[in-house]
Amino acid sequence: MTRLDQIKAAECKLLLSTYERNPILFVGGEGVHIIDEQGERYLDLLSGIGVNALGYSHPAIVEAIAKQSRALIHTSNLFFHEGQAELAMRLTERTGLDRVFFANTGTEAWEGALKLARAHAGLLRSEGKTIGTKFLALEQSFHGRTFGSVATTYKAKYREPFDPVMPGVEFVRFNDVADLRAKFSNEVCAILVEAIQGEGGVRPLTQDFFAEARALASSTGALLVVDEIQAGMGRTGKWCAYQHYGIQPDVTTLAKPLAGGLPLGAILCTEEAARAIRAGMHGTTFGGGPLACAVGIAVIDTMEKQGLLAHATEVGDYFQSQLRALATRHEVIIDVRGKGLMIAAELDSAELAKLTVAEMLKRHILINCTSETVLRFLPPYILERTHVDTGIAALDEIFTEHGAAFSGTHTAYAAGGN
Ligand SMILES: *Cc1c(COP(=O)(O)O)cnc(C)c1O
């Protein structure tokens, strides 16, 4: 029995069966490559679902962890430490928001943002305003796995096994301004969006829809809450994806790449929204600990030192242009979209998408498939053009070999109604 087989058997017996893992045992990594127990290197175009922004074993992260872990790992939020204000200063300067609450994960940040929106509406009511408690979320949204998060997540399979989830959520058709207008009223305490939907298939909001959401929320005092957990922290070439639109939210949430691989989440909000929170109303034991904050600071400082925002834009544009060139040769690719290093190639067949991920893995390249037919690329920000070329060559080979078997399935697929 190999080491992998032993682990597989043990997990099968001991863990909740939540995951269908790929049969690879990773033990290390370097730059954009992750390394398995045989020493085989894999080009990582997924970076642990958008987490490992600086790749693997980046000296700045290794050093920050070593230094901070020698000094202090945890204090609880009963006491001060040096990291939170330092990191909050960097985040507020770069996002145009005023205040920060640190959590551990994406879903925890999102739950906090929902609570903040409810508390803010409560405060407005106490000041004589008419505003309700309802949330508007978007179709195809994904906001995490805890109760409030699944309640605001569109796909029924994430919610229904756990019903009843948090009530008071209505879903608006994606980018449908008329539907948004029809569903908005002073019953709504917050409009919830991702500037670019991640799990929903790397789908950006239109300028019109985003601007309308901003205007409607402002008209009643409701909050515009933008989930930047996947798109934020530089992935799209700006600190937050909403900055591409010139639209400022009242609240945003960050997590995945925030501490370069350590768990850390954050809620950022305006001074106005922050009025709703008083001492004791919300909290966390681990959130914003010294170790995660030290690494978060190192990530931001390194991104600036290495010019990684501009780099993500440049390499991301190159990646998209190469995918578009590929699409002219393989009609199975029906759309290429994204911003910076948050990129999708949509195929005309779910089966081919699944096969492509598996074939890429055989060629030692990690990508994934979201929303059935969408190949998703979330590489580390340190990706270079040569890595893009490697990925494109592999896709070219796969579509040449397997594309024909699937071409034409698009019509059958569409006629089948999803
Ligand atoms: C991943 C993700 C979440 C949830 O984050 P977790 O850390 O897995 O809880 C929420 N929103 C978006 C947009 C995400 O991509």
Short mmCIF file of C-alpha atoms and ligand atoms in Angstrom, two decimals:
data_model
loop_
_atom_site.label_atom_id
_atom_site.label_comp_id
_atom_site.label_asym_id
_atom_site.label_seq_id
_atom_site.Cartn_x
_atom_site.Cartn_y
_atom_site.Cartn_z
CA MET A 1 0.00 0.00 0.00
CA THR A 2 1.38 3.40 -0.93
CA ARG A 3 1.36 6.26 1.54
CA LEU A 4 -1.45 7.85 -0.48
CA ASP A 5 -3.52 4.66 -0.31
CA GLN A 6 -3.04 4.49 3.46
CA ILE A 7 -4.16 8.07 3.89
CA LYS A 8 -7.10 7.54 1.55
CA ALA A 9 -8.28 4.51 3.50
CA ALA A 10 -7.89 6.30 6.83
CA GLU A 11 -9.75 9.41 5.65
CA CYS A 12 -12.49 7.30 4.15
CA LYS A 13 -13.09 5.80 7.57
CA LEU A 14 -12.44 8.85 9.76
CA LEU A 15 -13.59 12.01 7.97
CA LEU A 16 -17.01 13.29 7.00
CA SER A 17 -17.38 12.50 3.34
CA THR A 18 -17.62 16.13 2.22
CA TYR A 19 -14.88 16.08 -0.40
CA GLU A 20 -14.08 14.11 -3.51
CA ARG A 21 -10.35 14.60 -3.52
CA ASN A 22 -8.01 14.04 -6.44
CA PRO A 23 -5.66 11.12 -5.73
CA ILE A 24 -2.54 13.19 -5.16
CA LEU A 25 -0.59 13.69 -1.96
CA PHE A 26 1.05 17.12 -1.88
CA VAL A 27 3.98 17.69 0.41
CA GLY A 28 5.66 20.88 -0.78
CA GLY A 29 5.74 23.75 -3.19
CA GLU A 30 7.94 26.36 -4.75
CA GLY A 31 6.87 29.44 -6.69
CA VAL A 32 3.97 28.55 -8.99
CA HIS A 33 4.58 24.81 -8.54
CA ILE A 34 3.19 22.42 -5.96
CA ILE A 35 5.05 19.16 -5.39
CA ASP A 36 3.71 15.68 -4.61
CA GLU A 37 5.26 12.97 -2.47
CA GLN A 38 7.10 11.50 -5.47
CA GLY A 39 8.74 14.88 -6.08
CA GLU A 40 6.58 15.50 -9.16
CA ARG A 41 5.91 19.19 -9.82
CA TYR A 42 2.51 20.56 -10.83
CA LEU A 43 1.91 23.96 -12.38
CA ASP A 44 -0.74 25.47 -10.13
CA LEU A 45 -3.24 27.60 -12.05
CA LEU A 46 -5.72 27.42 -9.15
CA SER A 47 -3.59 28.36 -6.11
CA GLY A 48 -5.69 26.53 -3.56
CA ILE A 49 -8.86 28.21 -4.87
CA GLY A 50 -7.41 31.68 -5.10
CA VAL A 51 -5.56 31.60 -1.79
CA ASN A 52 -1.83 31.23 -2.45
CA ALA A 53 -1.44 34.66 -4.01
CA LEU A 54 2.36 34.69 -3.73
CA GLY A 55 2.69 31.04 -4.72
CA TYR A 56 4.51 28.52 -2.55
CA SER A 57 7.35 29.06 -0.10
CA HIS A 58 7.62 32.76 -0.84
CA PRO A 59 10.48 33.99 1.36
CA ALA A 60 8.46 36.97 2.59
CA ILE A 61 5.72 34.67 3.91
CA VAL A 62 8.09 32.05 5.30
CA GLU A 63 10.00 34.79 7.09
CA ALA A 64 6.91 36.53 8.46
CA ILE A 65 5.62 33.21 9.85
CA ALA A 66 8.98 32.29 11.37
CA LYS A 67 9.48 35.69 12.95
CA GLN A 68 5.95 36.13 14.28
CA SER A 69 5.62 32.54 15.52
CA ARG A 70 8.73 33.00 17.60
CA ALA A 71 7.28 36.18 19.08
CA LEU A 72 3.53 35.57 19.54
CA ILE A 73 0.93 33.41 17.80
CA HIS A 74 -2.30 34.15 19.64
CA THR A 75 -3.60 36.66 22.18
CA SER A 76 -7.44 36.60 21.79
CA ASN A 77 -9.23 39.87 21.16
CA LEU A 78 -9.23 40.72 24.86
CA PHE A 79 -5.83 42.37 24.37
CA PHE A 80 -3.90 44.49 21.91
CA HIS A 81 -1.22 43.23 19.57
CA GLU A 82 0.75 45.01 16.89
CA GLY A 83 -0.81 43.49 13.78
CA GLN A 84 -4.47 44.50 13.50
CA ALA A 85 -4.14 48.27 13.27
CA GLU A 86 -1.12 47.93 10.94
CA LEU A 87 -3.03 45.68 8.57
CA ALA A 88 -6.27 47.67 8.90
CA MET A 89 -4.37 50.82 7.94
CA ARG A 90 -3.10 49.15 4.76
CA LEU A 91 -6.53 47.76 3.88
CA THR A 92 -8.49 50.98 4.46
CA GLU A 93 -5.96 53.04 2.48
CA ARG A 94 -6.29 50.72 -0.50
CA THR A 95 -10.06 50.17 -0.51
CA GLY A 96 -11.46 53.60 0.36
CA LEU A 97 -13.29 52.17 3.38
CA ASP A 98 -12.90 53.32 6.97
CA ARG A 99 -13.02 50.47 9.43
CA VAL A 100 -12.14 46.78 9.63
CA PHE A 101 -13.25 43.72 11.57
CA PHE A 102 -10.97 40.69 11.29
CA ALA A 103 -12.42 37.18 11.05
CA ASN A 104 -10.88 33.83 10.10
CA THR A 105 -12.54 32.77 6.89
CA GLY A 106 -14.66 33.99 4.04
CA THR A 107 -17.93 32.76 5.38
CA GLU A 108 -17.24 34.23 8.81
CA ALA A 109 -16.55 37.63 7.27
CA TRP A 110 -19.74 37.33 5.21
CA GLU A 111 -21.83 36.38 8.27
CA GLY A 112 -20.47 39.43 10.03
CA ALA A 113 -21.33 41.64 7.07
CA LEU A 114 -24.92 40.33 7.13
CA LYS A 115 -25.15 41.02 10.86
CA LEU A 116 -23.73 44.49 10.31
CA ALA A 117 -26.38 45.22 7.67
CA ARG A 118 -29.19 44.08 9.99
CA ALA A 119 -27.77 46.07 12.91
CA HIS A 120 -27.35 49.16 10.73
CA ALA A 121 -30.98 48.98 9.57
CA GLY A 122 -31.98 48.61 13.23
CA LEU A 123 -30.03 51.73 14.09
CA LEU A 124 -31.71 53.65 11.26
CA ARG A 125 -35.14 52.52 12.50
CA SER A 126 -34.27 53.72 15.99
CA GLU A 127 -33.51 57.08 14.37
CA GLY A 128 -36.96 57.19 12.78
CA LYS A 129 -36.23 55.84 9.28
CA THR A 130 -38.40 53.28 7.55
CA ILE A 131 -36.15 50.38 6.56
CA GLY A 132 -36.70 46.65 6.79
CA THR A 133 -34.59 43.55 7.32
CA LYS A 134 -34.71 41.89 3.91
CA PHE A 135 -31.65 40.99 1.82
CA LEU A 136 -31.44 41.05 -1.95
CA ALA A 137 -28.84 38.60 -3.28
CA LEU A 138 -28.12 37.57 -6.86
CA GLU A 139 -28.79 34.43 -8.81
CA GLN A 140 -25.63 32.29 -9.22
CA SER A 141 -24.15 33.94 -6.09
CA PHE A 142 -21.82 32.11 -3.71
CA HIS A 143 -21.09 33.48 -0.24
CA GLY A 144 -20.02 30.48 1.86
CA ARG A 145 -21.29 27.58 3.90
CA THR A 146 -22.60 28.85 7.25
CA PHE A 147 -26.31 29.52 7.69
CA GLY A 148 -26.44 33.17 6.65
CA SER A 149 -24.00 32.52 3.85
CA VAL A 150 -25.93 29.58 2.40
CA ALA A 151 -29.16 31.55 2.77
CA THR A 152 -27.68 34.21 0.47
CA THR A 153 -26.11 31.62 -1.86
CA TYR A 154 -28.23 30.85 -4.88
CA LYS A 155 -27.78 27.15 -5.55
CA ALA A 156 -30.46 25.12 -3.79
CA LYS A 157 -28.13 22.16 -3.22
CA TYR A 158 -26.12 24.24 -0.74
CA ARG A 159 -29.24 25.35 1.18
CA GLU A 160 -32.00 22.78 1.01
CA PRO A 161 -30.41 19.90 2.99
CA PHE A 162 -30.11 22.34 5.91
CA ASP A 163 -33.49 24.06 5.79
CA PRO A 164 -34.71 26.21 7.35
CA VAL A 165 -31.85 28.62 6.65
CA MET A 166 -31.93 32.33 7.52
CA PRO A 167 -35.20 33.77 6.18
CA GLY A 168 -35.62 37.12 4.45
CA VAL A 169 -33.51 36.64 1.32
CA GLU A 170 -34.78 37.27 -2.20
CA PHE A 171 -32.75 36.52 -5.32
CA VAL A 172 -32.50 38.97 -8.20
CA ARG A 173 -31.78 37.83 -11.75
CA PHE A 174 -28.12 38.38 -12.52
CA ASN A 175 -27.46 41.75 -14.18
CA ASP A 176 -31.21 42.33 -14.65
CA VAL A 177 -31.75 45.98 -13.74
CA ALA A 178 -35.55 45.77 -14.10
CA ASP A 179 -35.70 42.79 -11.73
CA LEU A 180 -33.50 44.63 -9.22
CA ARG A 181 -35.76 47.69 -9.35
CA ALA A 182 -38.87 45.57 -9.01
CA LYS A 183 -37.57 43.72 -5.95
CA PHE A 184 -35.99 46.69 -4.17
CA SER A 185 -38.00 48.61 -1.57
CA ASN A 186 -37.54 50.13 1.86
CA GLU A 187 -38.03 46.58 3.19
CA VAL A 188 -34.45 45.90 2.05
CA CYS A 189 -31.54 46.42 4.47
CA ALA A 190 -28.80 45.42 2.01
CA ILE A 191 -28.07 44.51 -1.59
CA LEU A 192 -25.49 41.72 -1.74
CA VAL A 193 -23.27 41.22 -4.78
CA GLU A 194 -19.94 39.89 -5.97
CA ALA A 195 -18.42 42.43 -8.40
CA ILE A 196 -17.24 39.40 -10.35
CA GLN A 197 -19.02 36.20 -9.40
CA GLY A 198 -16.51 33.44 -8.69
CA GLU A 199 -18.19 30.07 -8.14
CA GLY A 200 -21.02 31.35 -10.35
CA GLY A 201 -18.67 31.12 -13.34
CA VAL A 202 -16.41 34.22 -13.30
CA ARG A 203 -19.23 36.57 -14.31
CA PRO A 204 -18.74 40.32 -13.90
CA LEU A 205 -21.57 42.66 -12.99
CA THR A 206 -22.45 45.12 -15.72
CA GLN A 207 -21.69 48.76 -15.01
CA ASP A 208 -25.41 49.58 -15.25
CA PHE A 209 -26.49 46.94 -12.80
CA PHE A 210 -23.79 47.81 -10.27
CA ALA A 211 -24.54 51.54 -10.55
CA GLU A 212 -28.26 50.89 -10.11
CA ALA A 213 -27.60 48.77 -7.01
CA ARG A 214 -25.50 51.62 -5.61
CA ALA A 215 -28.17 54.23 -6.36
CA LEU A 216 -31.06 52.18 -4.97
CA ALA A 217 -29.22 51.37 -1.75
CA SER A 218 -28.27 55.02 -1.25
CA SER A 219 -31.85 56.13 -1.82
CA THR A 220 -33.09 54.39 1.36
CA GLY A 221 -29.99 54.01 3.53
CA ALA A 222 -29.70 50.30 2.72
CA LEU A 223 -26.13 49.01 2.45
CA LEU A 224 -24.42 47.90 -0.73
CA VAL A 225 -22.35 44.90 0.39
CA VAL A 226 -19.75 43.61 -2.07
CA ASP A 227 -18.22 40.17 -1.52
CA GLU A 228 -14.58 40.41 -2.65
CA ILE A 229 -13.49 37.20 -0.97
CA GLN A 230 -12.43 35.67 -4.30
CA ALA A 231 -11.94 38.70 -6.57
CA GLY A 232 -10.36 41.02 -4.02
CA MET A 233 -6.82 41.65 -2.78
CA GLY A 234 -5.26 42.20 -6.18
CA ARG A 235 -6.45 39.18 -8.12
CA THR A 236 -8.10 41.31 -10.81
CA GLY A 237 -5.25 43.81 -10.99
CA LYS A 238 -6.84 46.20 -8.49
CA TRP A 239 -7.12 45.79 -4.74
CA CYS A 240 -10.84 45.24 -5.11
CA ALA A 241 -12.81 44.34 -8.24
CA TYR A 242 -15.36 47.09 -7.51
CA GLN A 243 -12.58 49.60 -8.20
CA HIS A 244 -12.79 48.68 -11.89
CA TYR A 245 -16.30 50.19 -11.83
CA GLY A 246 -15.56 53.33 -9.83
CA ILE A 247 -18.31 52.26 -7.44
CA GLN A 248 -17.77 52.43 -3.70
CA PRO A 249 -19.60 49.90 -1.50
CA ASP A 250 -20.68 50.48 2.10
CA VAL A 251 -19.29 47.12 3.14
CA THR A 252 -16.90 44.65 1.55
CA THR A 253 -15.52 41.29 2.63
CA LEU A 254 -12.06 39.86 1.99
CA ALA A 255 -10.50 36.49 2.74
CA LYS A 256 -9.00 33.94 0.36
CA PRO A 257 -5.59 35.50 -0.50
CA LEU A 258 -5.56 37.95 2.42
CA ALA A 259 -2.88 36.15 4.44
CA GLY A 260 -1.18 34.25 1.62
CA GLY A 261 -2.40 30.82 2.74
CA LEU A 262 -3.14 31.32 6.42
CA PRO A 263 -6.81 31.67 7.31
CA LEU A 264 -7.82 35.31 7.64
CA GLY A 265 -10.97 37.17 6.68
CA ALA A 266 -12.03 40.79 7.01
CA ILE A 267 -15.09 42.98 6.90
CA LEU A 268 -14.40 46.53 5.74
CA CYS A 269 -17.02 49.25 6.02
CA THR A 270 -17.75 52.94 6.02
CA GLU A 271 -17.87 55.07 9.15
CA GLU A 272 -21.65 55.27 8.66
CA ALA A 273 -22.12 51.48 8.63
CA ALA A 274 -19.70 51.09 11.54
CA ARG A 275 -21.99 53.21 13.77
CA ALA A 276 -24.16 50.09 14.09
CA ILE A 277 -21.60 48.07 16.04
CA ARG A 278 -20.92 48.63 19.72
CA ALA A 279 -18.68 46.75 22.14
CA GLY A 280 -19.78 43.18 22.74
CA MET A 281 -22.14 42.92 19.74
CA HIS A 282 -19.83 40.82 17.59
CA GLY A 283 -16.52 39.05 18.05
CA THR A 284 -14.27 36.07 17.41
CA THR A 285 -11.65 34.13 19.35
CA PHE A 286 -9.10 33.57 16.61
CA GLY A 287 -9.88 36.29 14.09
CA GLY A 288 -7.10 38.76 13.36
CA GLY A 289 -4.52 36.92 15.41
CA PRO A 290 -0.91 38.11 15.48
CA LEU A 291 0.36 35.41 13.11
CA ALA A 292 -2.28 35.85 10.40
CA CYS A 293 -2.01 39.65 10.58
CA ALA A 294 1.79 39.60 10.31
CA VAL A 295 1.49 37.50 7.17
CA GLY A 296 -1.29 39.72 5.78
CA ILE A 297 0.99 42.72 6.17
CA ALA A 298 3.83 40.84 4.46
CA VAL A 299 1.53 39.89 1.56
CA ILE A 300 0.50 43.50 0.88
CA ASP A 301 4.03 44.87 1.26
CA THR A 302 5.42 42.16 -1.03
CA MET A 303 2.73 42.74 -3.64
CA GLU A 304 3.71 46.39 -3.76
CA LYS A 305 7.44 45.75 -3.74
CA GLN A 306 7.09 43.26 -6.60
CA GLY A 307 4.52 45.36 -8.49
CA LEU A 308 2.08 42.46 -8.53
CA LEU A 309 -1.08 44.46 -9.31
CA ALA A 310 0.36 45.61 -12.63
CA HIS A 311 1.85 42.15 -13.14
CA ALA A 312 -1.53 40.43 -12.60
CA THR A 313 -3.08 42.76 -15.17
CA GLU A 314 -0.31 42.19 -17.70
CA VAL A 315 -0.04 38.41 -17.40
CA GLY A 316 -3.83 38.11 -17.07
CA ASP A 317 -4.38 40.04 -20.32
CA TYR A 318 -1.84 37.78 -22.00
CA PHE A 319 -3.57 34.68 -20.61
CA GLN A 320 -6.95 35.86 -21.93
CA SER A 321 -5.52 36.75 -25.34
CA GLN A 322 -3.99 33.27 -25.61
CA LEU A 323 -7.30 31.67 -24.61
CA ARG A 324 -9.08 33.75 -27.26
CA ALA A 325 -6.57 32.60 -29.86
CA LEU A 326 -7.22 29.04 -28.72
CA ALA A 327 -10.97 29.64 -29.08
CA THR A 328 -10.51 30.49 -32.75
CA ARG A 329 -9.02 27.01 -33.27
CA HIS A 330 -11.38 25.06 -30.99
CA GLU A 331 -15.06 25.85 -31.23
CA VAL A 332 -15.72 23.98 -27.98
CA ILE A 333 -14.62 27.21 -26.24
CA ILE A 334 -17.69 29.43 -26.34
CA ASP A 335 -16.52 32.32 -24.15
CA VAL A 336 -13.38 33.72 -22.53
CA ARG A 337 -13.81 36.27 -19.75
CA GLY A 338 -12.40 37.64 -16.52
CA LYS A 339 -10.13 40.34 -15.18
CA GLY A 340 -6.46 40.11 -14.27
CA LEU A 341 -5.74 36.63 -12.96
CA MET A 342 -9.38 35.69 -12.42
CA ILE A 343 -10.11 34.04 -15.74
CA ALA A 344 -12.63 31.66 -17.27
CA ALA A 345 -12.96 29.72 -20.48
CA GLU A 346 -16.49 28.48 -20.90
CA LEU A 347 -16.94 25.26 -22.88
CA ASP A 348 -20.02 24.05 -24.69
CA SER A 349 -20.09 20.78 -22.79
CA ALA A 350 -20.05 19.91 -19.10
CA GLU A 351 -18.56 16.49 -19.84
CA LEU A 352 -15.71 18.01 -21.81
CA ALA A 353 -15.07 20.52 -19.01
CA LYS A 354 -14.78 17.70 -16.51
CA LEU A 355 -12.55 15.70 -18.82
CA THR A 356 -10.35 18.76 -19.44
CA VAL A 357 -9.68 19.24 -15.73
CA ALA A 358 -8.70 15.56 -15.46
CA GLU A 359 -6.52 15.69 -18.57
CA MET A 360 -4.79 18.85 -17.31
CA LEU A 361 -4.08 17.05 -14.04
CA LYS A 362 -2.52 14.15 -15.99
CA ARG A 363 -0.26 16.77 -17.56
CA HIS A 364 0.54 18.09 -14.08
CA ILE A 365 -1.45 21.33 -14.35
CA LEU A 366 -4.08 22.27 -11.76
CA ILE A 367 -7.25 24.07 -12.83
CA ASN A 368 -10.86 23.54 -11.89
CA CYS A 369 -14.32 23.66 -13.30
CA THR A 370 -17.11 25.74 -11.82
CA SER A 371 -20.70 26.25 -12.84
CA GLU A 372 -20.63 22.94 -14.82
CA THR A 373 -19.06 24.24 -18.04
CA VAL A 374 -16.59 26.91 -16.92
CA LEU A 375 -12.85 26.20 -16.73
CA ARG A 376 -11.57 28.53 -14.03
CA PHE A 377 -8.04 29.86 -13.64
CA LEU A 378 -7.01 31.52 -10.36
CA PRO A 379 -3.21 31.31 -10.52
CA PRO A 380 -0.76 32.87 -8.08
CA TYR A 381 -0.03 36.53 -8.86
CA ILE A 382 3.60 35.64 -9.58
CA LEU A 383 2.61 33.69 -12.70
CA GLU A 384 4.78 34.40 -15.77
CA ARG A 385 3.98 34.25 -19.48
CA THR A 386 5.93 31.00 -19.91
CA HIS A 387 3.58 29.32 -17.42
CA VAL A 388 0.61 30.60 -19.40
CA ASP A 389 2.18 29.11 -22.55
CA THR A 390 2.53 25.74 -20.81
CA GLY A 391 -1.13 25.80 -19.81
CA ILE A 392 -2.33 26.89 -23.25
CA ALA A 393 -0.26 24.21 -25.02
CA ALA A 394 -1.80 21.56 -22.78
CA LEU A 395 -5.33 22.83 -23.44
CA ASP A 396 -4.58 22.90 -27.17
CA GLU A 397 -3.49 19.28 -27.05
CA ILE A 398 -6.54 18.21 -25.03
CA PHE A 399 -9.05 19.97 -27.28
CA THR A 400 -7.31 18.62 -30.38
CA GLU A 401 -7.55 15.12 -29.02
CA HIS A 402 -11.01 15.24 -27.41
CA GLY A 403 -12.76 18.37 -28.70
CA ALA A 404 -14.24 16.75 -31.80
CA ALA A 405 -16.02 14.08 -29.77
CA PHE A 406 -17.88 16.85 -27.96
CA SER A 407 -18.34 19.48 -30.64
CA GLY A 408 -21.99 19.92 -31.58
CA THR A 409 -23.10 18.79 -28.14
CA HIS A 410 -23.79 22.44 -27.37
CA THR A 411 -27.11 22.48 -29.22
CA ALA A 412 -28.24 19.24 -27.59
CA TYR A 413 -27.12 20.58 -24.23
CA ALA A 414 -28.94 23.92 -24.69
CA ALA A 415 -32.07 22.21 -26.01
CA GLY A 416 -32.07 20.05 -22.90
CA GLY A 417 -32.76 23.27 -20.97
CA ASN A 418 -29.61 23.79 -18.94
C1 LIG B 1 -14.76 31.20 -1.13
C2 LIG B 1 -15.80 32.25 -1.06
C3 LIG B 1 -16.53 32.46 0.12
C4 LIG B 1 -16.39 31.59 1.34
O1 LIG B 1 -15.11 31.59 1.87
P1 LIG B 1 -14.65 30.43 2.90
O2 LIG B 1 -13.32 30.89 3.40
O3 LIG B 1 -14.61 29.16 2.13
O4 LIG B 1 -15.67 30.40 3.98
C5 LIG B 1 -17.43 33.51 0.13
N1 LIG B 1 -17.60 34.30 -0.93
C6 LIG B 1 -16.92 34.13 -2.07
C7 LIG B 1 -17.14 35.06 -3.21
C8 LIG B 1 -16.00 33.09 -2.19
O5 LIG B 1 -15.35 32.89 -3.33
#
